[in-house]
PDB file of C-alpha atoms in Angstrom:
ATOM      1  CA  UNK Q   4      -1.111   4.712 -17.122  1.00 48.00           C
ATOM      2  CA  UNK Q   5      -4.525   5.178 -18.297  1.00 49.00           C
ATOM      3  CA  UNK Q   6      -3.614   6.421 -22.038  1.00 52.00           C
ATOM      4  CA  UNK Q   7      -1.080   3.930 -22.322  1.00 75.00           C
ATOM      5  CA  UNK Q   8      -2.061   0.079 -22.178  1.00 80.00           C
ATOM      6  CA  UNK Q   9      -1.110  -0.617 -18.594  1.00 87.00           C
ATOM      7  CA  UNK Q  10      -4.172   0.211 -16.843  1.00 90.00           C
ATOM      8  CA  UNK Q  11      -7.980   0.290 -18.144  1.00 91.00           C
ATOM      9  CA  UNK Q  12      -9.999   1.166 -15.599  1.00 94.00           C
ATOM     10  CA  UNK Q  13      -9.460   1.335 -11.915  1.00 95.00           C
ATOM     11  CA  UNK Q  14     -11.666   1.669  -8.923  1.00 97.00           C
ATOM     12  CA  UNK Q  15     -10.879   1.887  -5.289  1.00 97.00           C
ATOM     13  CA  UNK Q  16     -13.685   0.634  -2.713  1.00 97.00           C
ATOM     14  CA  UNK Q  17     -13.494   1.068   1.084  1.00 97.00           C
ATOM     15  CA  UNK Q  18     -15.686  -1.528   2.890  1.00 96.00           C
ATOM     16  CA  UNK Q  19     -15.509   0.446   6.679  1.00 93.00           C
ATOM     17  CA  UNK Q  20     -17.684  -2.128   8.401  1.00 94.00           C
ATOM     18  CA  UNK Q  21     -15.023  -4.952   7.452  1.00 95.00           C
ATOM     19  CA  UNK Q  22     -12.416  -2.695   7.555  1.00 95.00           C
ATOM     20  CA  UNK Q  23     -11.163  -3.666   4.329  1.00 97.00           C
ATOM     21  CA  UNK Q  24      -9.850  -1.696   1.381  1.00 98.00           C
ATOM     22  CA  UNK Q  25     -10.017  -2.876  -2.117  1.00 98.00           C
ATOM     23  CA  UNK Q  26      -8.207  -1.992  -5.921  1.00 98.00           C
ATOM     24  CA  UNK Q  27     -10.038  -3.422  -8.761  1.00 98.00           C
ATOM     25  CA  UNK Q  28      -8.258  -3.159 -11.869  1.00 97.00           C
ATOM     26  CA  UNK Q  29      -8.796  -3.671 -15.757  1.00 95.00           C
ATOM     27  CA  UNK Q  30      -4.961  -5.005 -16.877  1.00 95.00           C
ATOM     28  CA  UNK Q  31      -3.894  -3.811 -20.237  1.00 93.00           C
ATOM     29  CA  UNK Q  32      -1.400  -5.406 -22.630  1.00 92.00           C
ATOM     30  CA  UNK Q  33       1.258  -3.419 -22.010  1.00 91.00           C
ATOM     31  CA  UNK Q  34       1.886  -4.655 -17.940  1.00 92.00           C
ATOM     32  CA  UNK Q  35       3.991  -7.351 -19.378  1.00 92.00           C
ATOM     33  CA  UNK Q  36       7.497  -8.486 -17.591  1.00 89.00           C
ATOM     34  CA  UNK Q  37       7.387 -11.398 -19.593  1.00 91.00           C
ATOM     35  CA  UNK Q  38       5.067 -12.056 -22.560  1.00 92.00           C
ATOM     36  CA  UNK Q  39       1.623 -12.403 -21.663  1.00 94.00           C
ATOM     37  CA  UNK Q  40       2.658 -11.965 -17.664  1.00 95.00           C
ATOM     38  CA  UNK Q  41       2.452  -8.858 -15.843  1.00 95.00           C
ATOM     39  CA  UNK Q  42       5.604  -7.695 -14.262  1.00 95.00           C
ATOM     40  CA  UNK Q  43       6.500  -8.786 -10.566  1.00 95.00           C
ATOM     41  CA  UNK Q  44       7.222  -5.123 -10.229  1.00 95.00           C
ATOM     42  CA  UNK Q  45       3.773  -3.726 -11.153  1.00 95.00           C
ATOM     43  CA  UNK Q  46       1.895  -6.835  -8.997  1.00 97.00           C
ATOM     44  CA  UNK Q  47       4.150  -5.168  -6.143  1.00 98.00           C
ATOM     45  CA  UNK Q  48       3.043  -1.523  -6.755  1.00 97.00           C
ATOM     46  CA  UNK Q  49      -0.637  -2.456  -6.714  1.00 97.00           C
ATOM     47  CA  UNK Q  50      -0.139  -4.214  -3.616  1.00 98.00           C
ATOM     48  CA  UNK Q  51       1.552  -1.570  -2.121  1.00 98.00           C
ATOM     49  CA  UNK Q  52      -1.156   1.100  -3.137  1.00 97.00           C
ATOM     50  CA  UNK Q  53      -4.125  -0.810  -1.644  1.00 98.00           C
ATOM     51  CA  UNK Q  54      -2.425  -1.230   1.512  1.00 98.00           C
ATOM     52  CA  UNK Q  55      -1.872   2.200   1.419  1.00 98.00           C
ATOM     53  CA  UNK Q  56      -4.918   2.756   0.763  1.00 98.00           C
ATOM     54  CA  UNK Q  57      -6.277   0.918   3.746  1.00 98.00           C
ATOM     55  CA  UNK Q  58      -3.573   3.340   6.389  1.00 98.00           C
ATOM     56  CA  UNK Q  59      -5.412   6.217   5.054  1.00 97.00           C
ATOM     57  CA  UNK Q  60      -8.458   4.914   5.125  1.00 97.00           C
ATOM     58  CA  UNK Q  61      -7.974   4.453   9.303  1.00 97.00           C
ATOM     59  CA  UNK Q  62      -5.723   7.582   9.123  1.00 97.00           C
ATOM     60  CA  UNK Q  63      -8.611   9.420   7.736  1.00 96.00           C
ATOM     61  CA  UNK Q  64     -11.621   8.018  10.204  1.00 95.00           C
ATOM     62  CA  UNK Q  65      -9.131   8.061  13.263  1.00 95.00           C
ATOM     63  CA  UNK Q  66      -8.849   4.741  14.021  1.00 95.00           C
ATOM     64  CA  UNK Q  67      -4.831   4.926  12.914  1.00 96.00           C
ATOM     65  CA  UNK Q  68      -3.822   8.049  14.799  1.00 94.00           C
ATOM     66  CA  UNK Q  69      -3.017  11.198  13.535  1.00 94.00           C
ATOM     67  CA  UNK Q  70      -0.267  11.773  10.823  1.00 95.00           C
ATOM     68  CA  UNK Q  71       1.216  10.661   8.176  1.00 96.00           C
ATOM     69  CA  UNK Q  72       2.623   6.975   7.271  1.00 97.00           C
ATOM     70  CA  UNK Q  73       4.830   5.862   4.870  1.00 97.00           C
ATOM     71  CA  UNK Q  74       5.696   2.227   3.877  1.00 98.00           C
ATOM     72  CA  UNK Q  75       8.619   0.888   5.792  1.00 98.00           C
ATOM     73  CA  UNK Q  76       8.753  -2.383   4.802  1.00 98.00           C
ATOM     74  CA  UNK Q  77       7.204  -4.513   1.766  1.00 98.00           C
ATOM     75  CA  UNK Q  78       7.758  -8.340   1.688  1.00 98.00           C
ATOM     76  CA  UNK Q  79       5.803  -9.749  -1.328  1.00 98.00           C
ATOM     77  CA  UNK Q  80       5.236 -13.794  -2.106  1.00 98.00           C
ATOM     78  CA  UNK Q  81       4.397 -14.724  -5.583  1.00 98.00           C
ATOM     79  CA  UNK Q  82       2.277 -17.567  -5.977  1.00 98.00           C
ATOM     80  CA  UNK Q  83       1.356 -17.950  -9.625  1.00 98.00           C
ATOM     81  CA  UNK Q  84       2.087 -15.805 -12.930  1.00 97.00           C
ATOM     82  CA  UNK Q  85      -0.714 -12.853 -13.169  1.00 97.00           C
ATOM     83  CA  UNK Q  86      -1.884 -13.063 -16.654  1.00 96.00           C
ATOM     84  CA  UNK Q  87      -1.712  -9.397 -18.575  1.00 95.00           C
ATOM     85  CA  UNK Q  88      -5.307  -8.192 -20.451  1.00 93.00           C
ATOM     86  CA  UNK Q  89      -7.313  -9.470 -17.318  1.00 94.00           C
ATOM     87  CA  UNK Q  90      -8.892  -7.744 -14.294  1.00 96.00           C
ATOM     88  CA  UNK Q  91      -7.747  -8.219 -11.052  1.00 97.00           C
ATOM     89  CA  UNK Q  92      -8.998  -7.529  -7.062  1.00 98.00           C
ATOM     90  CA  UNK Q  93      -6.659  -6.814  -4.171  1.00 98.00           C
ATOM     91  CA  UNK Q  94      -7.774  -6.779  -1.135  1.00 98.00           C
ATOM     92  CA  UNK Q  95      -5.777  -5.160   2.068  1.00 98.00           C
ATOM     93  CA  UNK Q  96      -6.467  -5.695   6.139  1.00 98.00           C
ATOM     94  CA  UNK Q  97      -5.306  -4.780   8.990  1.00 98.00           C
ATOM     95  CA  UNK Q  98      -2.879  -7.204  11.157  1.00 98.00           C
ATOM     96  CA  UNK Q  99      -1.573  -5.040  13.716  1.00 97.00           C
ATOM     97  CA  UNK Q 100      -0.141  -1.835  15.418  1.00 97.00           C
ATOM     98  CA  UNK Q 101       2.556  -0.625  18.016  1.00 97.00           C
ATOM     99  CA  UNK Q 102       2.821   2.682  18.550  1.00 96.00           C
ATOM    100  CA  UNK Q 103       3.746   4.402  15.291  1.00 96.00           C
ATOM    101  CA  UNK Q 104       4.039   0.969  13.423  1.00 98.00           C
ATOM    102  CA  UNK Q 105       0.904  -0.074  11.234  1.00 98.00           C
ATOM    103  CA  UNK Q 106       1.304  -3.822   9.811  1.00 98.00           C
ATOM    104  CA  UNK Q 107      -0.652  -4.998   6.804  1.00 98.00           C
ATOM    105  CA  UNK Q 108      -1.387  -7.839   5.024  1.00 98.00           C
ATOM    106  CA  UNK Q 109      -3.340  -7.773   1.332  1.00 98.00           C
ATOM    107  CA  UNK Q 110      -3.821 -10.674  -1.500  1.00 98.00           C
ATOM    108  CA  UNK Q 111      -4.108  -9.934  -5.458  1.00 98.00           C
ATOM    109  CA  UNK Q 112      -6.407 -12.597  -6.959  1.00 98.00           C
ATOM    110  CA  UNK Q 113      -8.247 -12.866  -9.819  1.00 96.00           C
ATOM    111  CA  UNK Q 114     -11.982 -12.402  -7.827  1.00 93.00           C
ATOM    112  CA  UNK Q 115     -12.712 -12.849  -4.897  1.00 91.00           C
ATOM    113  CA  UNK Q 116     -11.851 -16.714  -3.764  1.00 93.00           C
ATOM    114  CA  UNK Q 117     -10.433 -17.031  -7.183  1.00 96.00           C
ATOM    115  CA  UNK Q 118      -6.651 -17.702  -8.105  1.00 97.00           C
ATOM    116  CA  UNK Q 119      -4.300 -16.681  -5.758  1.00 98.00           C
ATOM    117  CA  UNK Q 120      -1.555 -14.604  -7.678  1.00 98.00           C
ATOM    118  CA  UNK Q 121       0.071 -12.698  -4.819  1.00 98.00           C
ATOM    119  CA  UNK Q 122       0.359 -12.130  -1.189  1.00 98.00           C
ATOM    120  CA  UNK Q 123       1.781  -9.422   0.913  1.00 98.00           C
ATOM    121  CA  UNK Q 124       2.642  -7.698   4.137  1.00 98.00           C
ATOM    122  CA  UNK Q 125       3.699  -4.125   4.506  1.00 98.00           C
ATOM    123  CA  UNK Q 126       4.721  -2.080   7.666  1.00 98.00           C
ATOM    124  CA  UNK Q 127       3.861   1.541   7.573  1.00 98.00           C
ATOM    125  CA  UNK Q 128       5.414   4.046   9.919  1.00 98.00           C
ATOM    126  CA  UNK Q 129       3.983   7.202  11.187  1.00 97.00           C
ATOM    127  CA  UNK Q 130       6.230  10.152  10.946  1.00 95.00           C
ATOM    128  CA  UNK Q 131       6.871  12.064  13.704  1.00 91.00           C
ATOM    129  CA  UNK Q 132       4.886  14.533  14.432  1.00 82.00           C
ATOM    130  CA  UNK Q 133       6.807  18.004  13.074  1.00 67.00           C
ATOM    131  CA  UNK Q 134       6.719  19.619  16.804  1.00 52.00           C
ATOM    132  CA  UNK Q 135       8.780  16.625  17.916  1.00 54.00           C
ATOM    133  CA  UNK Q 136      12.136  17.261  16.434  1.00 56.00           C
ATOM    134  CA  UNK Q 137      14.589  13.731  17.529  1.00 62.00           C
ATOM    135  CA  UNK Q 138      18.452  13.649  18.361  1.00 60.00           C
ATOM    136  CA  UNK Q 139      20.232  15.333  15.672  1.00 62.00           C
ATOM    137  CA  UNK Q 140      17.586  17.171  14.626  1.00 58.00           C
ATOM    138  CA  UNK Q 141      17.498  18.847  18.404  1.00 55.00           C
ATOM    139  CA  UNK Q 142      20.947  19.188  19.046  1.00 58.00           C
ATOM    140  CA  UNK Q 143      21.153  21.137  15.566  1.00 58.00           C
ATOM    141  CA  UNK Q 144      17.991  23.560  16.266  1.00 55.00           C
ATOM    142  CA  UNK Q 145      19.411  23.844  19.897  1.00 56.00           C
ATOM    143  CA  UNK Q 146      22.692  25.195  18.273  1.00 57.00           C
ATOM    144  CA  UNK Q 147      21.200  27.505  15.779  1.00 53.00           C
ATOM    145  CA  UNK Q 148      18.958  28.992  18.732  1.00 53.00           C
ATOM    146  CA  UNK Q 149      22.000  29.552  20.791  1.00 55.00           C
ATOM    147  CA  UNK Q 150      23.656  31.406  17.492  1.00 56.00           C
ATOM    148  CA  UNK Q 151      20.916  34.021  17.293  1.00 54.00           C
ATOM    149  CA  UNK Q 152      21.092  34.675  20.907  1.00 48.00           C
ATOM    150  CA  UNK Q 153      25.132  35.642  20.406  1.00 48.00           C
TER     151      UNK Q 153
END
């Protein structure tokens, strides 16, 4: 993304004591859904990589649990056409969790207070932990350790 005109610079900033992760990005020309707009699609991804960001953030310090997450669920609102050949902040808190369930909410905006392009909350999941094999998965392993016993 880099070489091509999407992206021109990129930085990632984790603010622990608000417990806030933050993308800052240098839009190319070449982001463009529509001409001179940056496509829905890429708004989405960048939300969906600082929220990220902010589960591994808490994944990595503890405060998440142990394991892996994945993104479950992405709902995104847009609120206003994000110009291409700009730079752009989003910024990603927590909401919530329930047991393996991590909710998120983050906001893509122009600066900070500035226009409002996009809003969004993501659940993340945390897989299962590999020792903890579920239903199918048991019945199957059960079955193939009763083979090698015949």
């Amino acid at each position: 993304m880099l070489r091509q005109d999407l992206i021109r610079d990129i930085h990632f900033i984790w603010n622990a004591d608000r417990r806030e992760f933050h993308t800052i990005i240098a839009l190319g020309l070449d982001v463009a859904g529509h001409p001179r707009i940056t496509h829905g699609g890429f708004s989405a991804a960048v939300l969906d990589e600082t929220t990220g960001g902010l589960v591994f953030e808490g994944k990595k310090d503890g405060s998440l649990g142990p394991g892996r997450a994945f993104t479950a669920r992405l709902e995104v609102d847009y609120r206003k056409p994000m110009p291409v050949d700009t730079e752009i902040v989003c910024t990603a808190r927590l909401l919530n969790t329930e047991g393996r369930k991590i909710w998120t909410e983050a906001e893509l905006r122009d600066r900070p207070g500035g226009t409002l392009y996009a809003v969004a909350k993501a659940l993340y999941v945390t897989v299962r932990a590999e020792a903890e094999p579920r239903g199918e998965e048991r019945a199957a392993e059960d079955g193939a350790a009763e083979e090698g016993r015949a």
